[in-house]
Short mmCIF file of C-alpha atoms in Angstrom, two decimals:
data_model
loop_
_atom_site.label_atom_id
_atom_site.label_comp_id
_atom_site.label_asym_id
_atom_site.label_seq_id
_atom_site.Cartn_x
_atom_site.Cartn_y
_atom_site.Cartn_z
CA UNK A 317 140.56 89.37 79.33
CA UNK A 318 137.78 88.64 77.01
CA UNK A 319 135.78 86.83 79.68
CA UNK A 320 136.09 89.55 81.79
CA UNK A 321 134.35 91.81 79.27
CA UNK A 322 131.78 89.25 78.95
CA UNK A 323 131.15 89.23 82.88
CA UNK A 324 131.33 92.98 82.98
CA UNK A 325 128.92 93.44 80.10
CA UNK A 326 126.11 90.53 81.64
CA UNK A 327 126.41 92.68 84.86
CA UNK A 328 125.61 95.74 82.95
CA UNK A 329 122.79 94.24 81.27
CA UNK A 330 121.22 92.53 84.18
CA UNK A 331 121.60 95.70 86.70
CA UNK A 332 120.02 97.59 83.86
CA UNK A 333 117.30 99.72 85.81
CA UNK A 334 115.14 99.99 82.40
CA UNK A 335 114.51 98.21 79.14
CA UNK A 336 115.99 100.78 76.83
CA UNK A 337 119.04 100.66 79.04
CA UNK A 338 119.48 97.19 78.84
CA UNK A 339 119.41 97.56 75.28
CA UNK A 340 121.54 100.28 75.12
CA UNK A 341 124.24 97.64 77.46
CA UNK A 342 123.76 95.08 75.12
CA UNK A 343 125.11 97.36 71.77
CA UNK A 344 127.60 98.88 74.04
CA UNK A 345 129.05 95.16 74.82
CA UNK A 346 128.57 94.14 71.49
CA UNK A 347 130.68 96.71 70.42
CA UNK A 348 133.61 96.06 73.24
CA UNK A 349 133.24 92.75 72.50
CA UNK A 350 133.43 92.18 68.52
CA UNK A 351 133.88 95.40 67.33
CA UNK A 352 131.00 95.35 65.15
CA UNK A 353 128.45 97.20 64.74
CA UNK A 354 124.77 95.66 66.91
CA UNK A 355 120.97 96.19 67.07
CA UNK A 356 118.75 94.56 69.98
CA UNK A 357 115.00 94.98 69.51
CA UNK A 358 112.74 93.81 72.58
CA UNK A 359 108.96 93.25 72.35
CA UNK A 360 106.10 92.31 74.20
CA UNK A 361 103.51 90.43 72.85
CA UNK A 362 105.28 90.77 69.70
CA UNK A 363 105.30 94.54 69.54
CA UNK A 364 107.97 96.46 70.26
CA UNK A 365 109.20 98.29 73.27
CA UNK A 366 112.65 99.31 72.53
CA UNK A 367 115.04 99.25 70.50
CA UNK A 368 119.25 99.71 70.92
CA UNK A 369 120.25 101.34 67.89
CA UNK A 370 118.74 104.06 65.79
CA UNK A 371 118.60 101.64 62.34
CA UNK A 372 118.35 98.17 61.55
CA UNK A 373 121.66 96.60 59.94
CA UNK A 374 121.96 93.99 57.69
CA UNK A 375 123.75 90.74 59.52
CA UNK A 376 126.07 90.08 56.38
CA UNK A 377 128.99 88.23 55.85
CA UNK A 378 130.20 87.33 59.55
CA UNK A 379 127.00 88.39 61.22
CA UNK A 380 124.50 86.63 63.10
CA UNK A 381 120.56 87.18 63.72
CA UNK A 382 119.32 85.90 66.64
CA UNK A 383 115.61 85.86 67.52
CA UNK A 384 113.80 84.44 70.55
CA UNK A 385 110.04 84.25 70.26
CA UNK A 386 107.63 85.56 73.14
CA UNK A 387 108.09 83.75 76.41
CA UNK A 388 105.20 83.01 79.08
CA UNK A 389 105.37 86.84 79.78
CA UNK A 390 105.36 88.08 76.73
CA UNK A 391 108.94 89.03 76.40
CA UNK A 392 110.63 88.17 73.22
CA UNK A 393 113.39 90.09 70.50
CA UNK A 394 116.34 90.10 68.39
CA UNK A 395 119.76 90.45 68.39
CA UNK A 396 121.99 90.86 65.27
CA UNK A 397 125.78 91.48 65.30
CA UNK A 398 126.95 92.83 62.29
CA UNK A 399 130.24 92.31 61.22
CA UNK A 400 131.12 91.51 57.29
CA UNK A 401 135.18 91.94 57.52
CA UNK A 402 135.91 88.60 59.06
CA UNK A 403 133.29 86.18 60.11
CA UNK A 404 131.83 85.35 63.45
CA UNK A 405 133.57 81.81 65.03
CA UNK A 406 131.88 79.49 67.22
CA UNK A 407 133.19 80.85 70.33
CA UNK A 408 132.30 84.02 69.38
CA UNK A 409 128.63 82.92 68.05
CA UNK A 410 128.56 81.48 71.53
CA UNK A 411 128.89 84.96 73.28
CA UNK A 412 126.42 86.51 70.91
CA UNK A 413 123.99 84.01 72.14
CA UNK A 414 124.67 84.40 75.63
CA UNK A 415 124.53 88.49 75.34
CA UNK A 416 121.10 87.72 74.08
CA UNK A 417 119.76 85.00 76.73
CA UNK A 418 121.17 87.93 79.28
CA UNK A 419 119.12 90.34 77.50
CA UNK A 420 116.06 88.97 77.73
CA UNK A 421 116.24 87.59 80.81
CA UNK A 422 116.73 91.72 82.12
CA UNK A 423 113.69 92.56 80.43
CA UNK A 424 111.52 89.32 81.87
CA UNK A 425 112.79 90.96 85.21
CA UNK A 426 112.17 94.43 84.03
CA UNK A 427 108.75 93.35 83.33
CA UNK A 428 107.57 91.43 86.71
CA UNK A 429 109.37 94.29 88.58
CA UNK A 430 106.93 96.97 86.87
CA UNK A 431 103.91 94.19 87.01
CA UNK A 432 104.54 93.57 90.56
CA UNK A 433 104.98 98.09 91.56
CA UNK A 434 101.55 98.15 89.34
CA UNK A 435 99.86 95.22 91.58
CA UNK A 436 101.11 97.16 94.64
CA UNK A 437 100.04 100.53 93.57
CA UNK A 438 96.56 99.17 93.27
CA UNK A 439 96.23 97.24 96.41
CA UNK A 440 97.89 100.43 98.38
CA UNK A 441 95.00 102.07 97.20
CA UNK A 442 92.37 99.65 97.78
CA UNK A 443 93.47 99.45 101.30
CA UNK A 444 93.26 103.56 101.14
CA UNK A 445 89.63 103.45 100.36
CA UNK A 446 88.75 101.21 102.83
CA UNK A 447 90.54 102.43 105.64
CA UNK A 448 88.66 105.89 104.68
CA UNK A 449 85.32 104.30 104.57
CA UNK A 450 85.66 102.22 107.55
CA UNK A 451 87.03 105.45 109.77
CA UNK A 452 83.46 106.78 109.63
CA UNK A 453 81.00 104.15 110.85
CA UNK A 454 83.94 103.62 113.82
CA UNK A 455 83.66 107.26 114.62
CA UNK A 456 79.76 106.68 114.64
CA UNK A 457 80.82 103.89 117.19
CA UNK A 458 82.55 105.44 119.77
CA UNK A 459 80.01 108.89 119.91
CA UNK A 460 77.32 105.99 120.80
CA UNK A 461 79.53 105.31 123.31
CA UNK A 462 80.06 108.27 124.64
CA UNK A 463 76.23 108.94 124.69
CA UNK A 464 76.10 105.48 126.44
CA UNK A 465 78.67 106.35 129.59
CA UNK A 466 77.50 109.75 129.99
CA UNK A 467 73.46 108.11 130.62
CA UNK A 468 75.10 105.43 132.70
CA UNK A 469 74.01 105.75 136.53
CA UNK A 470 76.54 105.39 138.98
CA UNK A 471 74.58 102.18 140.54
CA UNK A 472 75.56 98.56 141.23
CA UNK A 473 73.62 97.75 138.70
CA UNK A 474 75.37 99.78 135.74
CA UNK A 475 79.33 98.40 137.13
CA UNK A 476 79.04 95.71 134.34
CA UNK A 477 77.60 98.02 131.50
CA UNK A 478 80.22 100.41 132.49
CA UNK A 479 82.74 97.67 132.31
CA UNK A 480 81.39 96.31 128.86
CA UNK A 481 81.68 100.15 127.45
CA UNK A 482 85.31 100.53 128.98
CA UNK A 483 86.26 97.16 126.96
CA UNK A 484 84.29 98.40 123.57
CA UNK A 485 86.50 101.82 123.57
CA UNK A 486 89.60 99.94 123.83
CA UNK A 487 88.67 98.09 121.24
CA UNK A 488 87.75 101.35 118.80
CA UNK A 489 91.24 102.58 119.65
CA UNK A 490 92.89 99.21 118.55
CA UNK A 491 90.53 98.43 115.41
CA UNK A 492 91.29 102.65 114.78
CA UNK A 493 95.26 101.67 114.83
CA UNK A 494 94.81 98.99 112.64
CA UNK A 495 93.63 101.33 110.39
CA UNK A 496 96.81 103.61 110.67
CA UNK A 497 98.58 100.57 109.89
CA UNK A 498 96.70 99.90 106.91
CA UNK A 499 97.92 103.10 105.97
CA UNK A 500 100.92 102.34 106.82
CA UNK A 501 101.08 99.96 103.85
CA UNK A 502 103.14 102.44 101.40
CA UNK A 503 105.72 102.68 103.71
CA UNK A 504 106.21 99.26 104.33
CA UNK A 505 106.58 98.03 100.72
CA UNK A 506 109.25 101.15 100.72
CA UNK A 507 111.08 99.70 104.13
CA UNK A 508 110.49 102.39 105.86
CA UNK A 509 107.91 101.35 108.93
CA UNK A 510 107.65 104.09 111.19
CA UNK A 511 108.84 103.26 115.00
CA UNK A 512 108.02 105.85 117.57
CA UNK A 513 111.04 104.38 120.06
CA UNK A 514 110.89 105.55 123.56
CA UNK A 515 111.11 103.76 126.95
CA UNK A 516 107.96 102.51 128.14
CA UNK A 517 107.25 100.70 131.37
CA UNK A 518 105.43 97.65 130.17
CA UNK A 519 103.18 96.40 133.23
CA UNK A 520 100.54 99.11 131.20
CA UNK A 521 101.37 97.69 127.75
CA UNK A 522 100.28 93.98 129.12
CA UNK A 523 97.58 94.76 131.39
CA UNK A 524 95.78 96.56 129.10
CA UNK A 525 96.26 93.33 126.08
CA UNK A 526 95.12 91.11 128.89
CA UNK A 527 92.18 93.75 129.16
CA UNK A 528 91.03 93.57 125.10
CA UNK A 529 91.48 89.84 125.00
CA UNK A 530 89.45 89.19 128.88
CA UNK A 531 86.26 88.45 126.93
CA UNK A 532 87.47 85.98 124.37
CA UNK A 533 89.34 83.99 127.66
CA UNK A 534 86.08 84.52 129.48
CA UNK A 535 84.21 82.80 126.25
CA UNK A 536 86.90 79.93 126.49
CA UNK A 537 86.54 79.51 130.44
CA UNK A 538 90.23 80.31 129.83
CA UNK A 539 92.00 82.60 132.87
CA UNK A 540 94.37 85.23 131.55
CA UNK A 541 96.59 87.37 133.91
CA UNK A 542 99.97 89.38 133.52
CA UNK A 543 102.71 88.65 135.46
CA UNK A 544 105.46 91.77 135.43
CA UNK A 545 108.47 92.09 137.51
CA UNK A 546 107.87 95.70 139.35
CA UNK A 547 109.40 98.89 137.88
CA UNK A 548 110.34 96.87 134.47
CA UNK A 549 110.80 99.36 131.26
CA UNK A 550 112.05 98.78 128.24
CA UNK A 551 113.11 100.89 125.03
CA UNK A 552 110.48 100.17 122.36
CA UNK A 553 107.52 101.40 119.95
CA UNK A 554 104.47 100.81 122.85
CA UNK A 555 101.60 100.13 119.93
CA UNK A 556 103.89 97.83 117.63
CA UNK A 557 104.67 96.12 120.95
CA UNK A 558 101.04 95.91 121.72
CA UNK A 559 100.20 94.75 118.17
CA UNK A 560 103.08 92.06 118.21
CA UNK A 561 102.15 90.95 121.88
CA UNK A 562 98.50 90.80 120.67
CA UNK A 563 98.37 88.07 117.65
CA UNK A 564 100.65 86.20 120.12
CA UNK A 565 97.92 86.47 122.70
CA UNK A 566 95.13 85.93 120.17
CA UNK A 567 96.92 82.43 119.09
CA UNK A 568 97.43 81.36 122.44
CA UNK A 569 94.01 81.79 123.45
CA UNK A 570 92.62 80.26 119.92
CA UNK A 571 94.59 77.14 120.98
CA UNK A 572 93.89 76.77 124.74
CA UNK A 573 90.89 74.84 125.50
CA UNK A 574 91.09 75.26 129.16
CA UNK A 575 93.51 76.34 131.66
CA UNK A 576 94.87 79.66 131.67
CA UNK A 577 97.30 81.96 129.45
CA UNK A 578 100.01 83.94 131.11
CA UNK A 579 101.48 87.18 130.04
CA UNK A 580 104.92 87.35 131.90
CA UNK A 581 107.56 90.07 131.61
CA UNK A 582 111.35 90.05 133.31
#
């Protein structure tokens, strides 16, 4: 039975979701446990953060004082039991130092938990800025192109220019949907990646990645093709599809020397 109030209490403790909680867990289970009266004091670079009773008590008699200096993170406190009616016996000095150990080990995780939201707050909006800033000269981008296909003759001549501005666009839309996903960052750190699902057929999805990557296998003397069994479709999120299919494609290429790189769907 006591055990079992010693498991229940750690759980407590640990699942605490903040550090005055944790503290409050650790009184409460002093209490269960000893019926005596507790204080747990956590700091932080020795000052303190929280505390889990209103007043210190005095740790005569049968009490104990524990105290646990700063760790590598900063996190360090006390924990007194106070109990002067009948002294504290190994066993039970034993759980007091375990309830502590616990303790403290919930507020190291407490800590890296709100070190690690802070580190991700910052980068989401790092990645904010700079998906803002680079929107701009992209938009700049494709208006030159524009300019550049409406000049462009209909002549022999102007077929590879044409070609050359074609490949350039698609490439704006793709570097433009790596910015959403930049964006996109928030969401993923929450788990919630949006998927627009809905069935695709997929000879489009691969002709037009063998389309963006044709000039990196023309740089490689490298001959790319897609191979799709006619009428195929299939139940999926086209662009994270595309984007999957892509750094697969941009490996495969990156490793081929010579030969050729297929794209086959069945």
């Amino acid at each position: 039975h006591a055990l079992g109030r010693l498991v229940e209490a750690s759980v407590a403790i640990t699942d605490a979701p903040t550090l005055e909680r944790a503290a409050e867990a650790t009184v409460e289970a002093i209490a269960t446990i000893f019926g005596a009266g507790g204080r747990v004091v956590l700091t932080q670079d020795g000052r303190e953060v929280c505390a889990g009773s209103a007043a210190p008590l005095a740790s005569e008699g049968g009490g104990i004082h524990l105290v646990s200096p700063k760790d590598a993170h900063g996190i360090g406190g006390t924990l007194e039991v106070s109990r002067p009616a009948r002294a504290l016996d190994p066993s039970e000095r034993l759980v007091a130092a375990h309830l502590h150990l616990v303790t403290l080990a919930s507020a190291e995780r407490l800590h890296l938990l709100t070190e690690a939201r802070d580190k991700a707050r910052e980068r989401q909006e790092i990645v904010a800025i700079v998906s803002h800033d680079l929107r701009t000269p992209l938009q700049t981008f494709a208006m030159g192109l524009d300019a550049i296909e409406r000049v462009v003759d209909a002549a022999p001549a102007a077929r590879a220019i044409e070609a050359t501005v074609a490949r350039m666009k698609r490439s704006i839309v793709a570097m433009t949907r790596l910015l959403e996903d930049l964006l996109d960052v928030s969401r993923i750190h929450d788990g919630a990646l949006p998927l627009r699902v809905a069935p695709h057929a997929i000879a489009p999805v691969l002709d037009e990645l063998c389309a963006q990557h044709l000039p990196i296998a023309e740089k490689s003397d490298v001959r790319l093709t897609a191979e799709v069994e006619p009428g195929l479709r299939i139940v999926c999120d086209a662009e994270r599809i595309s984007q999957a299919l892509g750094n697969v494609l941009s490996n495969a290429l990156r490793h081929t020397e010579h030969g050729s790189v297929t794209l086959r769907a069945r």
